[in-house]
Coordinates of C-alpha atoms and ligand atoms in Angstrom, one line a residue:
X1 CA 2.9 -17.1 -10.9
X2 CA -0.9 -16.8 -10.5
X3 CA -2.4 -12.6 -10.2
X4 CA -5.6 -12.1 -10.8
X5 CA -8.8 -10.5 -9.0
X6 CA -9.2 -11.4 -5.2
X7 CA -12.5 -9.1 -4.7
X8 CA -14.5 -6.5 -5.6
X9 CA -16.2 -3.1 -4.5
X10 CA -18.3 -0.7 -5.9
X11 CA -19.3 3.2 -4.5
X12 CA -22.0 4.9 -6.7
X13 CA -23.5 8.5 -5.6
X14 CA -27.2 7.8 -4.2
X15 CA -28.2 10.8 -6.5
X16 CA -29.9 10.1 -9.5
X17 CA -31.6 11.3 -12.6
X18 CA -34.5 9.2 -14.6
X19 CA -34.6 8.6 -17.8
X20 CA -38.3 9.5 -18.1
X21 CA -38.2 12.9 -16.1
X22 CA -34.6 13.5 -18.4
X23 CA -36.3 12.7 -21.9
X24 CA -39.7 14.6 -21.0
X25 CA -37.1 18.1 -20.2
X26 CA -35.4 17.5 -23.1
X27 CA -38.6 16.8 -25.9
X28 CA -37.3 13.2 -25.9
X29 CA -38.8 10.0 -26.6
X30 CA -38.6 8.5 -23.1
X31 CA -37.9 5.2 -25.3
X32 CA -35.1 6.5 -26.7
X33 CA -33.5 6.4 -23.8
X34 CA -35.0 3.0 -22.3
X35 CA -35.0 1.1 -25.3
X36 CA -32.7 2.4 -27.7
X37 CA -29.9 3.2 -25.1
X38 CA -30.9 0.5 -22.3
X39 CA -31.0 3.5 -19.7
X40 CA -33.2 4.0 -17.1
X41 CA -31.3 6.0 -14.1
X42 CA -28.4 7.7 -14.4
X43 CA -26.3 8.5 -10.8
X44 CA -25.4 12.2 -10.3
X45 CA -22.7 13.4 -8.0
X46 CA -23.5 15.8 -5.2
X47 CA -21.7 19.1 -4.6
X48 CA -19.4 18.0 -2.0
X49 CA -18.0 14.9 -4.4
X50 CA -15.5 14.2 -6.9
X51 CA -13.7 11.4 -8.2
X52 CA -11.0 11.4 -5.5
X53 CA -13.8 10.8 -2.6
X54 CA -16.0 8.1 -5.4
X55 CA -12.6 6.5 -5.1
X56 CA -11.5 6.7 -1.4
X57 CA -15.0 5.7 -0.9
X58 CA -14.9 2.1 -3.0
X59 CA -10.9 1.8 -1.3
X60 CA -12.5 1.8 2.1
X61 CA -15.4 0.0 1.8
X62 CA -12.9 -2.6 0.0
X63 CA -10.3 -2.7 2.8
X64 CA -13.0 -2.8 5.8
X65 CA -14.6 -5.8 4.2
X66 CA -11.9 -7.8 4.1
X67 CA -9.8 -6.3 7.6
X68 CA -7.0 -5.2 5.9
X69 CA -4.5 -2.2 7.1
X70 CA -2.5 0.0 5.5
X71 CA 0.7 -2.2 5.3
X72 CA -1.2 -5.5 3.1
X73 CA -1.2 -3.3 0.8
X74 CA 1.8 -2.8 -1.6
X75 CA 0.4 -0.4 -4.8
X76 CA -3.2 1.6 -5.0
X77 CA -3.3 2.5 -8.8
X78 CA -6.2 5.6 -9.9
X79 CA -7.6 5.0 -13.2
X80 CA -9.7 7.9 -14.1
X81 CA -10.7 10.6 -17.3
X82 CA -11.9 13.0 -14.5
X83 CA -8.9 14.0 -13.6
X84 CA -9.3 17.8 -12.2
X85 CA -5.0 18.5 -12.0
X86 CA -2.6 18.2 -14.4
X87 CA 0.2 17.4 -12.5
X88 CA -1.1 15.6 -9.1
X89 CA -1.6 12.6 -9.4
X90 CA -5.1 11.7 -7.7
X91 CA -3.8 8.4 -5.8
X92 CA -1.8 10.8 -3.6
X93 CA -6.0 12.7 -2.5
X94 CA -7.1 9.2 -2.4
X95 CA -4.2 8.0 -0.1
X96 CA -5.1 11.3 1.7
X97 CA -8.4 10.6 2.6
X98 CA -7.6 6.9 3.7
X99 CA -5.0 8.1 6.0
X100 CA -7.7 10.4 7.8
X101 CA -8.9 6.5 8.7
X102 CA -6.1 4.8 8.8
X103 CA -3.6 7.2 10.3
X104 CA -0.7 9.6 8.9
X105 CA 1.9 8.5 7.2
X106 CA 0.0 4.7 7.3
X107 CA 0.2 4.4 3.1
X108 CA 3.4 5.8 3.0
X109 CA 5.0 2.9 1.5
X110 CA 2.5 2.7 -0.9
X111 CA 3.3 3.3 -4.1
X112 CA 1.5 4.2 -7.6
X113 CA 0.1 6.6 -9.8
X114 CA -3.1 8.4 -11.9
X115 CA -3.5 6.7 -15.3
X116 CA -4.9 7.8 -18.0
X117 CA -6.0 6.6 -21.4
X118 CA -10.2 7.4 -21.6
X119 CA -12.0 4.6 -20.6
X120 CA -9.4 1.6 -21.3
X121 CA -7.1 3.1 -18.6
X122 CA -8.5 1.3 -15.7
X123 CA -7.5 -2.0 -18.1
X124 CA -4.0 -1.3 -18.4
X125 CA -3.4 -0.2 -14.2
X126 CA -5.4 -3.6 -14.1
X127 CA -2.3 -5.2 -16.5
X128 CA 0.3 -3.4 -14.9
X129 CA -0.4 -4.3 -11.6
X130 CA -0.8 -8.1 -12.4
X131 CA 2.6 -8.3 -13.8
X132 CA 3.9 -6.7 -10.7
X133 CA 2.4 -9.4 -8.6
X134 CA 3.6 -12.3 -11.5
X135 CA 7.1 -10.9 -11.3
X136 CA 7.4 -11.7 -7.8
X137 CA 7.5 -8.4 -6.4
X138 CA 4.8 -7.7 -4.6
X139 CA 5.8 -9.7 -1.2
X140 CA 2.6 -10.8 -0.5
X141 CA 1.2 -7.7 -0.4
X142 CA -2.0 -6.9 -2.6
X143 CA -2.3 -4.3 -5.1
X144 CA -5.6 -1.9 -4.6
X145 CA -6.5 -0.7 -8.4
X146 CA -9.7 1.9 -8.3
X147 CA -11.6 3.1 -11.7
X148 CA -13.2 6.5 -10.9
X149 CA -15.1 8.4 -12.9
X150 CA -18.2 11.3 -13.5
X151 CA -19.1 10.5 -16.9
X152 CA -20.4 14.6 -17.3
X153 CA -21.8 16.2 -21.4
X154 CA -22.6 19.3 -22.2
X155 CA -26.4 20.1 -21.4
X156 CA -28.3 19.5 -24.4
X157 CA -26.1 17.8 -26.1
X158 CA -26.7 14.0 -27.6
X159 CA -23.9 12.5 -24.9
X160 CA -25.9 13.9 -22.0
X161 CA -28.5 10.8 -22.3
X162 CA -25.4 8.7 -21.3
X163 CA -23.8 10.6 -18.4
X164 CA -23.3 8.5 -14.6
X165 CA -20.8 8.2 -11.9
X166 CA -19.0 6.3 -9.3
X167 CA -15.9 4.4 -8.6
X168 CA -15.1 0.1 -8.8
X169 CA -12.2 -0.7 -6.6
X170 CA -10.5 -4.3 -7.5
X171 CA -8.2 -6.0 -4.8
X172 CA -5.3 -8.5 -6.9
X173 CA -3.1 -10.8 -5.5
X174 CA -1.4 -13.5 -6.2
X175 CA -4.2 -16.4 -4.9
X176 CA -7.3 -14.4 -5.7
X177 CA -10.8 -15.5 -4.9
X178 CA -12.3 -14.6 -7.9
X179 CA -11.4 -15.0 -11.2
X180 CA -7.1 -15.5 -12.0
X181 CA -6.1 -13.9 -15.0
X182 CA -5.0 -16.1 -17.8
X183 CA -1.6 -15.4 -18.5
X184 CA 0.2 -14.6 -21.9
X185 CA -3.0 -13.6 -24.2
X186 CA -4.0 -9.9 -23.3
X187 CA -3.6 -7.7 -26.3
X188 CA -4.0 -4.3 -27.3
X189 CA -5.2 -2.2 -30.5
X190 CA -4.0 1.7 -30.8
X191 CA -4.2 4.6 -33.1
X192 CA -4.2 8.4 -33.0
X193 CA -8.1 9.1 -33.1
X194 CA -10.2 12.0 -31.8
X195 CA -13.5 10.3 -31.4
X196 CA -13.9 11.9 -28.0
X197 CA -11.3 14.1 -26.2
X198 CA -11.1 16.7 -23.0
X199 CA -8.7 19.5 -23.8
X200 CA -6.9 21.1 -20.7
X201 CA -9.9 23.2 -18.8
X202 CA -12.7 21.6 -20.5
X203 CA -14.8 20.3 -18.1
X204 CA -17.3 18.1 -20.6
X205 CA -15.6 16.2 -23.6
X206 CA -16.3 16.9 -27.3
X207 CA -17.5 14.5 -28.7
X208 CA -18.3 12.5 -31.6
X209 CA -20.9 9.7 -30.5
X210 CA -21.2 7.4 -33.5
X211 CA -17.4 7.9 -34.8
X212 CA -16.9 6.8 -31.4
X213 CA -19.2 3.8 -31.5
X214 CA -17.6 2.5 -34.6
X215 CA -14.4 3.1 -33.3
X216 CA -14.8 0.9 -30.4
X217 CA -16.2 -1.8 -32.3
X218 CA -13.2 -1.9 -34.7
X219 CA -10.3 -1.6 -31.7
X220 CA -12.2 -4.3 -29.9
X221 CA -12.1 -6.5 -33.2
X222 CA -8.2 -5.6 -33.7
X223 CA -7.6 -6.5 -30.1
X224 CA -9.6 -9.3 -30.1
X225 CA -7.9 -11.1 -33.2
X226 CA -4.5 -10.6 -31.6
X227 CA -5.7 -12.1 -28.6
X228 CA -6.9 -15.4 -30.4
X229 CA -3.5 -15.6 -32.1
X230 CA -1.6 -15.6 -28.6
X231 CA -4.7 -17.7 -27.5
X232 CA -3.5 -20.6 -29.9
X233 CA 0.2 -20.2 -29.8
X234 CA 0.1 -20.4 -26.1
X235 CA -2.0 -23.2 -26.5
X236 CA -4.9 -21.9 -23.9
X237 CA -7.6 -22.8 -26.5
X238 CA -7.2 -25.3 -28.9
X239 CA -9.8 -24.7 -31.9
X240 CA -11.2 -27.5 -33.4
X241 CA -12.6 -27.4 -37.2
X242 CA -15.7 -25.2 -37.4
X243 CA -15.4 -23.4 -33.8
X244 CA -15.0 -19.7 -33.0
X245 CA -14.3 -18.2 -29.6
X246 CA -17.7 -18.2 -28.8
X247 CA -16.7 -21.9 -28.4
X248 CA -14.2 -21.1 -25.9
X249 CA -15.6 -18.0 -24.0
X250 CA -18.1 -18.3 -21.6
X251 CA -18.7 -14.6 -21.0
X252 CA -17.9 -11.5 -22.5
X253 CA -17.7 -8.4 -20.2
X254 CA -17.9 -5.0 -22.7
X255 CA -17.0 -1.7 -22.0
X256 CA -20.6 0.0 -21.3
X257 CA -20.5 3.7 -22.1
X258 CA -24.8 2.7 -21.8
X259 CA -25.9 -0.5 -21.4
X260 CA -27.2 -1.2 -25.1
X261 CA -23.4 -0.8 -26.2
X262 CA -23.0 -4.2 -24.9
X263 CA -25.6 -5.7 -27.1
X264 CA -24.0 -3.8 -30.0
X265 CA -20.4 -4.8 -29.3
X266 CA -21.4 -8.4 -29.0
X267 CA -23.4 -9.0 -32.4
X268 CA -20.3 -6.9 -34.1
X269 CA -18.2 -9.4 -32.6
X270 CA -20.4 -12.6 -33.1
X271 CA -20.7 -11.4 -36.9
X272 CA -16.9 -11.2 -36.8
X273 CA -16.5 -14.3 -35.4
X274 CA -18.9 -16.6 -37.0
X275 CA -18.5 -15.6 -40.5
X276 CA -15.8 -18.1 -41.1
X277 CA -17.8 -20.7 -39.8
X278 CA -20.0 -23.4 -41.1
X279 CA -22.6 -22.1 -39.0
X280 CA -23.0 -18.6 -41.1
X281 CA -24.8 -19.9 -44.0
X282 CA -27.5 -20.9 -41.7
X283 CA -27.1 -17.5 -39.7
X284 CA -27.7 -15.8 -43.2
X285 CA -30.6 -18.0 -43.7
X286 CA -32.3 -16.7 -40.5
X287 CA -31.6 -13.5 -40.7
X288 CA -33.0 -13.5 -44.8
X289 CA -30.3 -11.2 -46.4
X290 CA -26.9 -11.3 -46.9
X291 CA -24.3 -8.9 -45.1
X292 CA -23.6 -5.9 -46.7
X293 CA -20.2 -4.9 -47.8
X294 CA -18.9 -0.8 -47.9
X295 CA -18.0 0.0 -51.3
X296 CA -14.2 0.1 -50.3
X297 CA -13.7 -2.6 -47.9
X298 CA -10.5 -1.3 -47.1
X299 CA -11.7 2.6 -46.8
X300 CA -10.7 4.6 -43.4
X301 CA -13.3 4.7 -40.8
X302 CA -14.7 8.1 -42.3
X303 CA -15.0 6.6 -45.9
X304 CA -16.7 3.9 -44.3
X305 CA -19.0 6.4 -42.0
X306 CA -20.0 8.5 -45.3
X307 CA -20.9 5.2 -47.7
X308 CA -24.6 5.7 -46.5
X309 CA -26.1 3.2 -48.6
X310 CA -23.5 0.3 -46.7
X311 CA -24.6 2.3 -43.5
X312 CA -28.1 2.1 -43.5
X313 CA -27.8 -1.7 -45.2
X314 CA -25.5 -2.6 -42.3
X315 CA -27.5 -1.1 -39.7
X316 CA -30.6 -2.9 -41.0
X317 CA -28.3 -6.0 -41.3
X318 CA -27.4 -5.7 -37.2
X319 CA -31.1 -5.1 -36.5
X320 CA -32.1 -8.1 -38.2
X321 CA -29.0 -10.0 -36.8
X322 CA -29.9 -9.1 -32.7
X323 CA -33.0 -11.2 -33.7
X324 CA -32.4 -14.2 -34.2
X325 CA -31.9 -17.4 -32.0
X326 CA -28.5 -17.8 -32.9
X327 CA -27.6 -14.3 -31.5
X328 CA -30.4 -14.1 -28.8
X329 CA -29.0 -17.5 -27.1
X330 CA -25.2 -16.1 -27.2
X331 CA -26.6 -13.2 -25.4
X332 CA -28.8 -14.7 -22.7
X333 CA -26.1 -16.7 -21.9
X334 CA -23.1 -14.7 -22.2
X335 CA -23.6 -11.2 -21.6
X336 CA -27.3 -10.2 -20.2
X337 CA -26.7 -10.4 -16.6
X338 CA -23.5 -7.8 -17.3
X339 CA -26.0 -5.2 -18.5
X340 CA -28.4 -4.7 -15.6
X341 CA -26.4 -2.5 -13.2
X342 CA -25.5 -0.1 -15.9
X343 CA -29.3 0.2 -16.5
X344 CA -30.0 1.5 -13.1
X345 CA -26.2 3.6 -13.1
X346 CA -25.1 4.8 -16.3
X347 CA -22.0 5.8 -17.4
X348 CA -19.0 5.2 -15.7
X349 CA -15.9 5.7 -18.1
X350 CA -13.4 3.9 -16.9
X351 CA -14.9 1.5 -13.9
X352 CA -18.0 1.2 -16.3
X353 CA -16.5 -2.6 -17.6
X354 CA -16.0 -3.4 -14.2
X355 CA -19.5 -2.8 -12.7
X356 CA -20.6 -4.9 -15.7
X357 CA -18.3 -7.9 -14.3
X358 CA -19.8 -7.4 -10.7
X359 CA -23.4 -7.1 -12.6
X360 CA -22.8 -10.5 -14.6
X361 CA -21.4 -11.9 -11.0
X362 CA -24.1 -11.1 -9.2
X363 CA -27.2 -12.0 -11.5
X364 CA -25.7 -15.0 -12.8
X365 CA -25.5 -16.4 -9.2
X366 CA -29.0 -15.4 -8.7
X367 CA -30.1 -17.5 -12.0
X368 CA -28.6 -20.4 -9.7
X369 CA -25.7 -20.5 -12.4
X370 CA -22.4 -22.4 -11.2
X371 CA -19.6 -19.5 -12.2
X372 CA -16.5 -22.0 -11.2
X373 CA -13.8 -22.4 -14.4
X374 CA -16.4 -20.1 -16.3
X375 CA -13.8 -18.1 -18.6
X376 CA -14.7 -14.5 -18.6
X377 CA -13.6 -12.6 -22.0
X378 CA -13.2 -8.8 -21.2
X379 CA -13.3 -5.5 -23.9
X380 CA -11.8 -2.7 -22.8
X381 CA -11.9 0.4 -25.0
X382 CA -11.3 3.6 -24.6
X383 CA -11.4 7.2 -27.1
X384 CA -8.6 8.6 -28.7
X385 CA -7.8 5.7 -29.2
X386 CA -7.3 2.2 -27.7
X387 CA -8.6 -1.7 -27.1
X388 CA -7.6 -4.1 -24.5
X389 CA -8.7 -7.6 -24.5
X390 CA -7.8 -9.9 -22.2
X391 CA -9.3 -13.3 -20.4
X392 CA -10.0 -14.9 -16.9
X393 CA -11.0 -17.6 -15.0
X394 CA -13.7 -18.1 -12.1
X395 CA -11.8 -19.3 -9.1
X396 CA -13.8 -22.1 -6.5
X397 CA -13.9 -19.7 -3.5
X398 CA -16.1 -17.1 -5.6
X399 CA -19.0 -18.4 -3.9
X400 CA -18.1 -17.1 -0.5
X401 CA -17.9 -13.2 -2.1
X402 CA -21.0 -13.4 -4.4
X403 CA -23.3 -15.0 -2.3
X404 CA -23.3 -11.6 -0.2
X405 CA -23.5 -9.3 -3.4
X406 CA -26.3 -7.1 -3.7
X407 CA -26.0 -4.1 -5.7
X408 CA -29.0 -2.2 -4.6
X409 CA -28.2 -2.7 -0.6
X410 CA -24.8 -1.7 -1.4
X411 CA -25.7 1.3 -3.5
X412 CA -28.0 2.6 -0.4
X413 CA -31.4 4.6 -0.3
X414 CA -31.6 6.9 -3.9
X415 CA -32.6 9.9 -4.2
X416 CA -34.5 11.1 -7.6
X417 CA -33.3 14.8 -8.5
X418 CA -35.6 16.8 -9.8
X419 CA -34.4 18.9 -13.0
X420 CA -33.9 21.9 -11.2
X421 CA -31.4 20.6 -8.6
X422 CA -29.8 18.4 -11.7
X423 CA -29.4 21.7 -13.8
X424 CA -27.8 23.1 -11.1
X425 CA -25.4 20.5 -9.6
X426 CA -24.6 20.1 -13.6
X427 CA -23.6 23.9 -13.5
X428 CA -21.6 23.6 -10.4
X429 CA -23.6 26.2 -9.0
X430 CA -23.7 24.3 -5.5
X431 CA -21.0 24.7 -3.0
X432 CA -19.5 21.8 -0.8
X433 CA -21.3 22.6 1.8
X434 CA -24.8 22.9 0.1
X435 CA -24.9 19.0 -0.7
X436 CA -28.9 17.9 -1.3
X437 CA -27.9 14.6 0.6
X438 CA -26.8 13.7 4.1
X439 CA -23.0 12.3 3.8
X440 CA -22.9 8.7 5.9
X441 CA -20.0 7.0 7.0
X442 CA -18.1 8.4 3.8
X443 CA -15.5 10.6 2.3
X444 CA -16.9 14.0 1.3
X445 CA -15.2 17.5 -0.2
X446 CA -15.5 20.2 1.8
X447 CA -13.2 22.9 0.2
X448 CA -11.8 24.2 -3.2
X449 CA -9.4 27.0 -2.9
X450 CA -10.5 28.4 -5.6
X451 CA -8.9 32.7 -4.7
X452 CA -5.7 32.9 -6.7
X453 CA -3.1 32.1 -3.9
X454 CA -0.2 29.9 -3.4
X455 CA -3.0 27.5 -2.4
X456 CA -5.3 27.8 -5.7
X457 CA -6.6 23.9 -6.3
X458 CA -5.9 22.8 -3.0
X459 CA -8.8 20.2 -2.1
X460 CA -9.9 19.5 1.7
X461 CA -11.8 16.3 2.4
X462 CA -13.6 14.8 5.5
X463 CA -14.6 11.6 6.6
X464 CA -18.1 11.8 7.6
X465 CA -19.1 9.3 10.8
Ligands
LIG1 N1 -37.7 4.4 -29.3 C1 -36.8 3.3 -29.3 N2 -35.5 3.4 -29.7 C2 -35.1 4.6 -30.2 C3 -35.9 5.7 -30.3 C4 -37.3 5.6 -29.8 N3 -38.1 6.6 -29.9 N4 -35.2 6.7 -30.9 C5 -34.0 6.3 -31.1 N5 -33.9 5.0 -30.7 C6 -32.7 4.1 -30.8 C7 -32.0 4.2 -32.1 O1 -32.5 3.4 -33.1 C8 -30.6 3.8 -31.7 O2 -30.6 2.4 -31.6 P1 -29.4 1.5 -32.4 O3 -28.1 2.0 -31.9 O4 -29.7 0.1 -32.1 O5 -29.6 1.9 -33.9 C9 -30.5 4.3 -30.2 O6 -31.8 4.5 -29.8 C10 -29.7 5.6 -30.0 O7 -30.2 6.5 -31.0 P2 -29.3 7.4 -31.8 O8 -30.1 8.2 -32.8 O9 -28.1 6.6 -32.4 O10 -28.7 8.3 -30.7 P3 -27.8 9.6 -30.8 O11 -27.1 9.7 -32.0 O12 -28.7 10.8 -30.5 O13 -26.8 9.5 -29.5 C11 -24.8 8.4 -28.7 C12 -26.3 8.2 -29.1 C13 -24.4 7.2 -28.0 C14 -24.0 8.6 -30.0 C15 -24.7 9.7 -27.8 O14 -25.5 9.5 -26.7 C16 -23.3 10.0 -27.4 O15 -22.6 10.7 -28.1 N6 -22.8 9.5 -26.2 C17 -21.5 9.7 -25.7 C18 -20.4 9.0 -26.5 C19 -20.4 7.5 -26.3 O16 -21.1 7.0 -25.4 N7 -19.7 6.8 -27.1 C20 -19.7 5.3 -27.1 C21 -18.4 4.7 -27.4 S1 -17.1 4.9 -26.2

């Protein structure tokens, strides 16, 4: 049976912090940012929001677009790393909040859970709920799967360049409007790691930025190979002589911790992927030195990490690789347009792959490009650690939902924050109900029971008319 992606919806906080104003506080090169990251805005939460209300907010917007109640829909899945209780799961605040629209008790045969697994969790509620619809048991009822995240660092520190927020909700069922997955090829890569963790209590994560970089490229590779071997045996591609997937693949969509992770992940992979290829003598050719090798191929990552001289050979290796045609033309036509919303947005964890598929929907319909069969390849990853990659093609009646996209209408009227008000939303230092913005239309916090109670953790929320 078919499953895949019907439609789409995002909710981002209308708060948001510049790169330039950022970089200046911080003694930065405001290129840094730009440039070497590819970030420009980054979207801040207000006091009275969390992840629950990013999410309830992208689950309404979702539902009211396309007239649904309450009973079309059979599962609503929370993927999130912001999770603020160990033991509640944060579907039940989301359902919560919905049923303030809907009516009590309207969700109640609703079922689903909080996953987590950093950033690749969204991927695998995304999995999970497509095999629920392939097995047959979803009686024509959709399944509502929301990514929600505050991508939050400690101040100062080198993550805090790539912080964001907001909340992607994804609508499957079994004759989707957008892109069906392809069945039989998805395919995972795991391993014990800590490359970037939250302990219970910790607010921030600690982190270790390039560990975690090279991480994801490798998991992504792992996954990757596993999903061409189920690609072949399933017969979905057949590889002539010579070809690679970037034969077979007319996007890729990466996980975008910042939007220049994209540009990364896809040369690591193109390297990977041509190297076997007749084309990679010419490659070498162009870009006029030949790949470095670590001293122990087969080293651990941290081996690997400390062999400085492969390091800095390999990095000047990838510079001179991102510039030439050959890798320039894969990215124009395969991944740019997935990239520009994360500029503007930042980091969003878990929903952060997801923007970049509405991104690449959105700009590559304004280029006038036809989307329809178009396979899209996607990278999941996510710390501590795990890949997921899987496949899917553009449906016909796309048109009709990306015609109407438009992220910055959707997004509403921004607000630049000035560091002051940043530092101090950052610090939680602002109650609920000392928000800098208006609430419209929207689901908002108002209360934390925060006095030691039978009630401590208790969250109120409000719909705001
Ligand atoms: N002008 C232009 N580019 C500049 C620059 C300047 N003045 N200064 C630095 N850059 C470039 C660097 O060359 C680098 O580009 P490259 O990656 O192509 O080599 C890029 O900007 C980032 O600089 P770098 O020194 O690597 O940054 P950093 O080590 O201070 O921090 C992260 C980068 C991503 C490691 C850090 O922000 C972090 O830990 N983020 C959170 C974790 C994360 O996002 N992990 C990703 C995997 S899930």
């Amino acid at each position: 049976m078919a499953a895949g992606i019907d439609d789409i919806s995002i909710y981002i906080p209308r708060l948001f912090m510049d790169a330039g104003d950022f970089a200046e506080a911080r003694g930065l090169d405001p290129q840094k940012l730009v440039k070497g990251l590819g970030v420009s805005k980054m979207a801040i939460v207000d006091s009275n929001q969390d992840p629950a209300c990013l999410a309830a907010n992208a689950c309404l917007k979702i539902m009211q677009k396309n007239k649904l109640s309450p009973e079309q829909i059979g599962r609503l899945y929370v993927a999130t790393e912001s999770s603020f209780d160990e033991s509640k799961a944060m579907n039940s605040y989301v359902i919560g909040m919905l049923e303030q629209v809907y009516g009590a008790g309207s969700f109640q045969h609703c079922g689903g859970i909080e996953c987590k697994f950093a950033c690749v969790s969204g991927s695998y509620a995304l999995y999970d709920n497509t095999n629920w619809i392939r097995a047959g048991e979803s009686e024509e009822k959709y399944a509502l799967v929301v990514v929600s995240d505050i991508a939050k660092y400690d101040l100062g520190s080198s993550g805090e360049m790539t912080q964001g927020g907001g909340a992607v909700a994804m609508l499957l069922n079994d004759s989707p409007r957008l892109l069906e997955f392809d069945p039989k090829v998805t395919s995972t890569s795991i391993k014990n790691e800590y490359d970037f963790y939250r302990p219970f209590g910790k607010e921030t994560p600690i982190v270790h930025g390039q560990y975690s970089n090279l991480l994801y490229l490798i998991q992504v590779k792992n996954a990757l190979n596993d999903y061409k071997r189920k690609a072949l045996k399933t017969g979905l591609i057949d590889m002539k002589e010579g070809q690679s997937m970037l034969d077979h693949i007319d996007y890729f969509n990466m996980h975008l911790p910042y939007s220049n992770m994209g540009k990364k992940a896809l040369a690591y992979l193109v390297r990977h992927e041509l190297r076997n290829t007749p084309k990679w003598k010419e490659v070498i050719a162009e870009v006029g030195m030949e790949e470095p090798v670590p001293k122990d191929p087969r080293g651990t990552i941290e081996s690997i990490i400390a062999d400085s001289e492969f390091m800095t050979k390999d990095s000047e290796f990838t510079k001179r690789f991102a510039k030439t045609n050959t890798y320039q033309e894969i990215y124009e036509n395969k991944v740019a347009s997935s990239l520009i919303a994360s500029k503007s947005i930042g980091n969003l964890y878990t929903a952060s792959l997801y923007l970049g598929f509405r991104s690449c929907l959105e700009y590559e319909f304004q280029k006038g490009v036809n989307l329809e069969g178009k396979r899209f390849g996607f990278a999941s990853y996510g710390s501590g650690s795990s890949a997921m990659v899987f496949s899917g093609v553009i449906k016909p009646e796309h048109l009709s939902i990306v015609k109407e996209m438009n992220l910055e209408t959707e997004i509403g009227e921004r607000q630049k924050l000035s560091l002051e008000d940043y530092e101090e939303l950052h610090e939680n230092k602002l109650e609920p109900n000392q928000s800098l913005l208006s609430a419209r239309k929207e689901f908002v916090l108002e209360h934390v029971e925060n006095i030691s109670s039978d009630k401590r953790g208790e969250r109120r929320y409000a719909f705001i008319e």
